[in-house]
GROMACS .gro file of C-alpha atoms in nm:
model
  314
    1MET     CA    1   0.000   0.000   0.000
    2PHE     CA    2   0.121   0.353  -0.077
    3TYR     CA    3   0.169   0.586   0.219
    4PRO     CA    4   0.230   0.960   0.180
    5ASN     CA    5   0.567   1.062   0.318
    6TYR     CA    6   0.417   1.225   0.624
    7LEU     CA    7   0.232   0.902   0.711
    8ARG     CA    8   0.515   0.660   0.645
    9ILE     CA    9   0.686   0.767   0.964
   10PHE     CA   10   0.420   0.585   1.165
   11ARG     CA   11   0.542   0.257   1.019
   12MET     CA   12   0.894   0.326   1.145
   13PRO     CA   13   1.027   0.233   1.489
   14PHE     CA   14   0.862   0.441   1.761
   15ILE     CA   15   1.151   0.670   1.853
   16TYR     CA   16   1.240   0.751   1.491
   17ALA     CA   17   0.878   0.831   1.413
   18GLN     CA   18   0.868   1.072   1.705
   19LEU     CA   19   1.189   1.240   1.596
   20LEU     CA   20   1.074   1.288   1.238
   21MET     CA   21   0.739   1.421   1.353
   22ALA     CA   22   0.924   1.672   1.571
   23VAL     CA   23   1.116   1.796   1.269
   24PHE     CA   24   0.809   1.787   1.040
   25LEU     CA   25   0.580   1.971   1.278
   26ARG     CA   26   0.828   2.229   1.400
   27PRO     CA   27   0.748   2.494   1.136
   28PHE     CA   28   0.385   2.484   1.255
   29ALA     CA   29   0.464   2.499   1.627
   30SER     CA   30   0.452   2.841   1.789
   31LYS     CA   31   0.734   2.785   2.037
   32SER     CA   32   0.898   2.462   1.920
   33GLN     CA   33   0.738   2.273   2.206
   34ASP     CA   34   0.773   1.926   2.058
   35THR     CA   35   0.839   1.628   2.283
   36VAL     CA   36   1.006   1.289   2.256
   37SER     CA   37   0.963   1.006   2.505
   38LEU     CA   38   1.296   0.881   2.637
   39TYR     CA   39   1.201   0.515   2.606
   40SER     CA   40   1.009   0.345   2.327
   41GLY     CA   41   0.948   0.023   2.520
   42LYS     CA   42   0.988  -0.082   2.879
   43ILE     CA   43   1.134   0.187   3.100
   44PRO     CA   44   1.447   0.059   3.274
   45ASN     CA   45   1.435   0.019   3.651
   46ALA     CA   46   1.056   0.062   3.652
   47ARG     CA   47   0.839  -0.150   3.877
   48PRO     CA   48   0.566  -0.361   3.716
   49GLY     CA   49   0.248  -0.161   3.674
   50TYR     CA   50   0.421   0.178   3.687
   51PHE     CA   51   0.194   0.306   3.409
   52LYS     CA   52  -0.110   0.233   3.624
   53ASN     CA   53  -0.003   0.523   3.842
   54PRO     CA   54  -0.125   0.872   3.753
   55PRO     CA   55   0.082   1.050   3.484
   56ALA     CA   56   0.305   1.347   3.555
   57LYS     CA   57   0.120   1.629   3.726
   58ALA     CA   58   0.182   2.002   3.690
   59SER     CA   59   0.088   2.296   3.908
   60ALA     CA   60   0.209   2.659   3.902
   61GLY     CA   61   0.498   2.576   3.672
   62MET     CA   62   0.604   2.276   3.881
   63VAL     CA   63   0.597   1.912   3.772
   64TYR     CA   64   0.584   1.611   4.000
   65PHE     CA   65   0.521   1.236   3.987
   66VAL     CA   66   0.690   1.162   3.652
   67ASN     CA   67   0.645   0.804   3.533
   68ASN     CA   68   0.712   0.856   3.161
   69PRO     CA   69   1.022   1.076   3.117
   70ILE     CA   70   1.039   1.299   2.810
   71LEU     CA   71   1.251   1.559   2.635
   72GLU     CA   72   1.084   1.886   2.537
   73ILE     CA   73   1.258   2.027   2.231
   74TYR     CA   74   1.342   2.390   2.155
   75LEU     CA   75   1.530   2.423   1.827
   76PRO     CA   76   1.674   2.755   1.710
   77GLU     CA   77   1.602   2.907   1.374
   78LYS     CA   78   1.828   2.759   1.109
   79SER     CA   79   1.973   3.101   1.033
   80THR     CA   80   2.107   3.136   1.388
   81ALA     CA   81   2.181   2.770   1.474
   82THR     CA   82   2.528   2.711   1.620
   83GLY     CA   83   2.514   2.332   1.627
   84ALA     CA   84   2.546   2.330   2.006
   85ALA     CA   85   2.286   2.164   2.229
   86VAL     CA   86   2.206   2.178   2.600
   87ILE     CA   87   2.003   1.923   2.797
   88ILE     CA   88   1.840   2.107   3.090
   89CYS     CA   89   1.771   1.939   3.425
   90PRO     CA   90   1.536   2.154   3.639
   91GLY     CA   91   1.575   2.140   4.015
   92GLY     CA   92   1.333   2.076   4.298
   93SER     CA   93   1.505   1.870   4.571
   94TYR     CA   94   1.444   1.549   4.373
   95LYS     CA   95   1.081   1.593   4.482
   96VAL     CA   96   0.938   1.821   4.212
   97LEU     CA   97   1.069   1.986   3.895
   98THR     CA   98   1.080   2.365   3.871
   99TYR     CA   99   0.991   2.308   3.511
  100GLN     CA  100   0.870   2.643   3.379
  101ALA     CA  101   1.117   2.884   3.540
  102GLU     CA  102   1.435   2.675   3.525
  103GLY     CA  103   1.348   2.456   3.228
  104VAL     CA  104   1.127   2.624   2.971
  105ARG     CA  105   1.242   2.984   3.022
  106THR     CA  106   1.606   2.880   3.002
  107ALA     CA  107   1.542   2.671   2.692
  108MET     CA  108   1.373   2.958   2.512
  109GLU     CA  109   1.666   3.190   2.586
  110LEU     CA  110   1.918   2.930   2.467
  111SER     CA  111   1.728   2.881   2.142
  112LYS     CA  112   1.726   3.258   2.084
  113ARG     CA  113   2.107   3.240   2.096
  114GLY     CA  114   2.118   2.963   1.837
  115ILE     CA  115   2.158   2.679   2.088
  116ALA     CA  116   1.923   2.382   2.072
  117ALA     CA  117   1.769   2.315   2.412
  118PHE     CA  118   1.612   1.998   2.548
  119VAL     CA  119   1.424   2.021   2.877
  120LEU     CA  120   1.447   1.688   3.056
  121LYS     CA  121   1.136   1.582   3.246
  122TYR     CA  122   1.315   1.312   3.442
  123ARG     CA  123   1.176   1.059   3.686
  124LEU     CA  124   1.184   1.174   4.045
  125PRO     CA  125   1.305   0.913   4.297
  126ASP     CA  126   1.006   0.711   4.409
  127ASP     CA  127   1.007   0.363   4.558
  128SER     CA  128   0.659   0.300   4.420
  129LEU     CA  129   0.780   0.357   4.062
  130MET     CA  130   1.139   0.231   4.065
  131ILE     CA  131   1.324  -0.078   4.172
  132ASP     CA  132   1.624   0.138   4.267
  133LYS     CA  133   1.511   0.498   4.301
  134LYS     CA  134   1.859   0.645   4.336
  135THR     CA  135   1.960   0.544   3.981
  136GLY     CA  136   1.638   0.641   3.801
  137PRO     CA  137   1.722   1.009   3.738
  138LEU     CA  138   2.074   0.922   3.616
  139GLN     CA  139   1.935   0.665   3.376
  140ASP     CA  140   1.710   0.932   3.228
  141ALA     CA  141   1.997   1.181   3.196
  142GLN     CA  142   2.211   0.921   3.019
  143GLN     CA  143   1.924   0.828   2.788
  144ALA     CA  144   1.870   1.195   2.704
  145ILE     CA  145   2.237   1.236   2.607
  146LYS     CA  146   2.215   0.919   2.400
  147ILE     CA  147   1.902   1.031   2.212
  148VAL     CA  148   2.029   1.381   2.136
  149ARG     CA  149   2.369   1.258   2.025
  150GLU     CA  150   2.238   0.970   1.811
  151HIS     CA  151   1.991   1.196   1.632
  152ALA     CA  152   2.202   1.509   1.611
  153ALA     CA  153   2.181   1.517   1.232
  154ALA     CA  154   1.800   1.523   1.236
  155TRP     CA  155   1.807   1.832   1.455
  156GLY     CA  156   2.099   2.003   1.280
  157LEU     CA  157   2.336   1.955   1.573
  158ASP     CA  158   2.704   1.882   1.616
  159GLY     CA  159   2.716   1.561   1.819
  160LYS     CA  160   3.043   1.675   1.973
  161LYS     CA  161   2.874   1.983   2.123
  162VAL     CA  162   2.602   1.822   2.335
  163GLY     CA  163   2.623   1.946   2.694
  164ILE     CA  164   2.413   1.925   3.008
  165MET     CA  165   2.289   2.194   3.246
  166GLY     CA  166   2.130   2.166   3.588
  167PHE     CA  167   1.977   2.377   3.862
  168SER     CA  168   1.992   2.290   4.233
  169ALA     CA  169   1.911   1.917   4.262
  170GLY     CA  170   1.902   1.913   3.883
  171GLY     CA  171   2.259   2.040   3.908
  172HIS     CA  172   2.340   1.732   4.111
  173LEU     CA  173   2.189   1.517   3.837
  174ALA     CA  174   2.382   1.701   3.565
  175ALA     CA  175   2.707   1.673   3.762
  176THR     CA  176   2.639   1.303   3.822
  177ALA     CA  177   2.593   1.248   3.449
  178ALA     CA  178   2.920   1.432   3.388
  179THR     CA  179   3.119   1.227   3.641
  180HIS     CA  180   2.963   0.881   3.596
  181PHE     CA  181   2.946   0.856   3.217
  182LYS     CA  182   3.173   0.552   3.189
  183THR     CA  183   2.915   0.328   3.354
  184ALA     CA  184   2.608   0.297   3.133
  185LEU     CA  185   2.291   0.236   3.334
  186ILE     CA  186   2.085   0.209   3.015
  187GLU     CA  187   2.092  -0.011   2.707
  188ASN     CA  188   2.361   0.135   2.483
  189GLU     CA  189   2.396  -0.110   2.198
  190ASN     CA  190   2.563   0.148   1.972
  191HIS     CA  191   2.818   0.238   2.239
  192THR     CA  192   2.716   0.602   2.208
  193ASP     CA  193   2.940   0.837   2.403
  194LEU     CA  194   2.753   0.932   2.722
  195ARG     CA  195   3.005   1.197   2.828
  196PRO     CA  196   2.857   1.547   2.801
  197ALA     CA  197   3.075   1.784   2.600
  198PHE     CA  198   3.035   2.049   2.871
  199LEU     CA  199   2.861   2.105   3.203
  200ILE     CA  200   2.671   2.413   3.325
  201LEU     CA  201   2.568   2.428   3.691
  202VAL     CA  202   2.342   2.686   3.855
  203TYR     CA  203   2.333   2.687   4.239
  204PRO     CA  204   2.396   2.311   4.230
  205VAL     CA  205   2.377   2.044   4.494
  206ILE     CA  206   2.710   1.866   4.444
  207SER     CA  207   2.778   1.658   4.752
  208MET     CA  208   2.582   1.398   4.945
  209GLN     CA  209   2.818   1.426   5.243
  210GLN     CA  210   2.624   1.511   5.559
  211GLU     CA  211   2.816   1.830   5.637
  212LEU     CA  212   2.776   1.978   5.289
  213THR     CA  213   2.468   1.839   5.119
  214HIS     CA  214   2.114   1.970   5.090
  215ALA     CA  215   1.934   1.739   5.334
  216ASP     CA  216   1.605   1.707   5.144
  217SER     CA  217   1.777   1.628   4.814
  218ARG     CA  218   1.991   1.363   4.980
  219ARG     CA  219   1.698   1.203   5.159
  220ASN     CA  220   1.475   1.204   4.851
  221LEU     CA  221   1.745   1.049   4.632
  222LEU     CA  222   1.925   0.811   4.868
  223GLY     CA  223   1.673   0.746   5.144
  224PRO     CA  224   1.710   0.808   5.518
  225THR     CA  225   2.010   0.583   5.593
  226PRO     CA  226   2.234   0.543   5.287
  227SER     CA  227   2.560   0.353   5.317
  228LYS     CA  228   2.894   0.534   5.308
  229GLU     CA  229   2.963   0.372   4.972
  230THR     CA  230   2.640   0.512   4.828
  231VAL     CA  231   2.699   0.858   4.976
  232ASP     CA  232   3.051   0.869   4.832
  233TYR     CA  233   2.934   0.746   4.491
  234PHE     CA  234   2.680   1.026   4.461
  235SER     CA  235   2.913   1.292   4.605
  236ASN     CA  236   3.029   1.430   4.274
  237GLU     CA  237   3.325   1.621   4.414
  238LEU     CA  238   3.477   1.279   4.488
  239GLN     CA  239   3.425   1.156   4.132
  240VAL     CA  240   3.611   1.428   3.940
  241ASN     CA  241   3.902   1.331   3.717
  242GLN     CA  242   4.079   1.465   3.409
  243GLU     CA  243   3.800   1.334   3.186
  244THR     CA  244   3.530   1.541   3.357
  245PRO     CA  245   3.400   1.785   3.093
  246PRO     CA  246   3.468   2.161   3.098
  247THR     CA  247   3.242   2.320   3.358
  248TYR     CA  248   3.075   2.655   3.423
  249ILE     CA  249   2.935   2.711   3.775
  250THR     CA  250   2.733   2.998   3.919
  251HIS     CA  251   2.596   3.038   4.272
  252ALA     CA  252   2.495   3.310   4.518
  253GLY     CA  253   2.715   3.356   4.822
  254ASP     CA  254   2.414   3.409   5.048
  255ASP     CA  255   2.235   3.088   4.944
  256LYS     CA  256   2.074   2.956   5.264
  257LEU     CA  257   1.931   2.640   5.108
  258VAL     CA  258   2.224   2.491   4.914
  259ASP     CA  259   2.554   2.606   5.061
  260VAL     CA  260   2.780   2.777   4.810
  261ASP     CA  261   3.057   2.550   4.936
  262ASN     CA  262   2.906   2.285   4.708
  263SER     CA  263   3.015   2.490   4.409
  264ILE     CA  264   3.346   2.594   4.563
  265VAL     CA  265   3.446   2.237   4.649
  266PHE     CA  266   3.354   2.114   4.302
  267TYR     CA  267   3.546   2.399   4.140
  268GLU     CA  268   3.856   2.316   4.345
  269ARG     CA  269   3.838   1.949   4.252
  270LEU     CA  270   3.802   2.040   3.885
  271ARG     CA  271   4.090   2.287   3.902
  272HIS     CA  272   4.323   2.033   4.061
  273ALA     CA  273   4.225   1.778   3.795
  274ASN     CA  274   4.321   2.032   3.525
  275VAL     CA  275   3.963   2.053   3.397
  276ALA     CA  276   3.876   2.384   3.231
  277THR     CA  277   3.635   2.545   3.475
  278GLU     CA  278   3.491   2.884   3.561
  279LEU     CA  279   3.310   2.986   3.881
  280HIS     CA  280   3.088   3.293   3.924
  281ILE     CA  281   2.968   3.374   4.275
  282PHE     CA  282   2.719   3.657   4.318
  283PRO     CA  283   2.736   3.818   4.664
  284LYS     CA  284   2.355   3.824   4.691
  285GLY     CA  285   2.064   3.649   4.529
  286GLY     CA  286   1.984   3.354   4.752
  287HIS     CA  287   1.878   3.014   4.625
  288GLY     CA  288   1.680   3.004   4.304
  289PHE     CA  289   1.787   3.353   4.204
  290VAL     CA  290   1.693   3.288   3.841
  291LEU     CA  291   1.326   3.271   3.942
  292GLY     CA  292   1.325   3.645   4.009
  293GLN     CA  293   1.534   3.750   3.711
  294ARG     CA  294   1.490   3.755   3.337
  295PRO     CA  295   1.722   3.510   3.156
  296GLU     CA  296   1.903   3.796   2.986
  297GLU     CA  297   2.011   3.918   3.330
  298TRP     CA  298   2.200   3.606   3.439
  299MET     CA  299   2.275   3.407   3.123
  300PRO     CA  300   2.518   3.630   2.924
  301PRO     CA  301   2.827   3.503   3.115
  302ILE     CA  302   2.727   3.150   3.017
  303PHE     CA  303   2.722   3.243   2.649
  304LYS     CA  304   3.062   3.409   2.681
  305TRP     CA  305   3.199   3.096   2.846
  306MET     CA  306   3.054   2.873   2.575
  307ALA     CA  307   3.214   3.092   2.310
  308LYS     CA  308   3.552   3.085   2.486
  309ASN     CA  309   3.534   2.706   2.492
  310GLY     CA  310   3.446   2.676   2.125
  311MET     CA  311   3.087   2.560   2.169
  312ILE     CA  312   2.934   2.863   1.996
  313ASN     CA  313   3.068   3.151   1.791
  314PRO     CA  314   3.181   3.463   1.983
   0.00000   0.00000   0.00000
């Protein structure tokens, strides 16, 4: 039977059909808000019957209870595209996702600058959904990197310029993806490189050590009584080496929720490992300072850093 080109995609494997539909529909979308599910079949680490639970919920720009992780795609205009891409991990103490303010607004500003942005709606640690809740978010981050890199050509990207960005607990997830990329927690039959090309952290949780961590993020991810081995594994300052990607970090010195020492300790570890890194500490702003600012107020230094590191044109 003959199928018009725009219908033939439905006879292709699930993920490829989604990707082609994203490209096909983009000219008709007002804000490039196309989505791709991370997994076409069974979701790894999911408990039986996870889809019987209610789908992701949203309220006042926040998202919670994610059982089907997705990427929301914001592609730049072809005339301004740089080939660079950023996967965005919103924060929320591993309990909710500050999806609109940290995810969507950031993605729209990146796309204005010619950078493709992918907002990651990742699974939040939940014993009712996951066999091992502490690895669920990292699996989703790795799968996001894999999808974007494997389909870079379809989106007009340079596969060597796919980075990851995270806010608060999402910063912990992004840093975990950047320091644990050698161990694939997902199916990776093509041996796709899971190392982000660069890392951008905004008031991040870095450590799970008791004296430094954000208590709620640690408890939500690791549970109430994690072992020392688990705490050390998810303390990203202890996982830095020379292969950790170039990193940009920004934090407010008066952050009362996530101590700025998280960023300082990570910066020092990166510096001593000879990783190209840059740290910006604002004297005031508190935690979540981007929520009260327009993106153009706090993002320009990021674009300058990306240009200096060859990810975008100056």
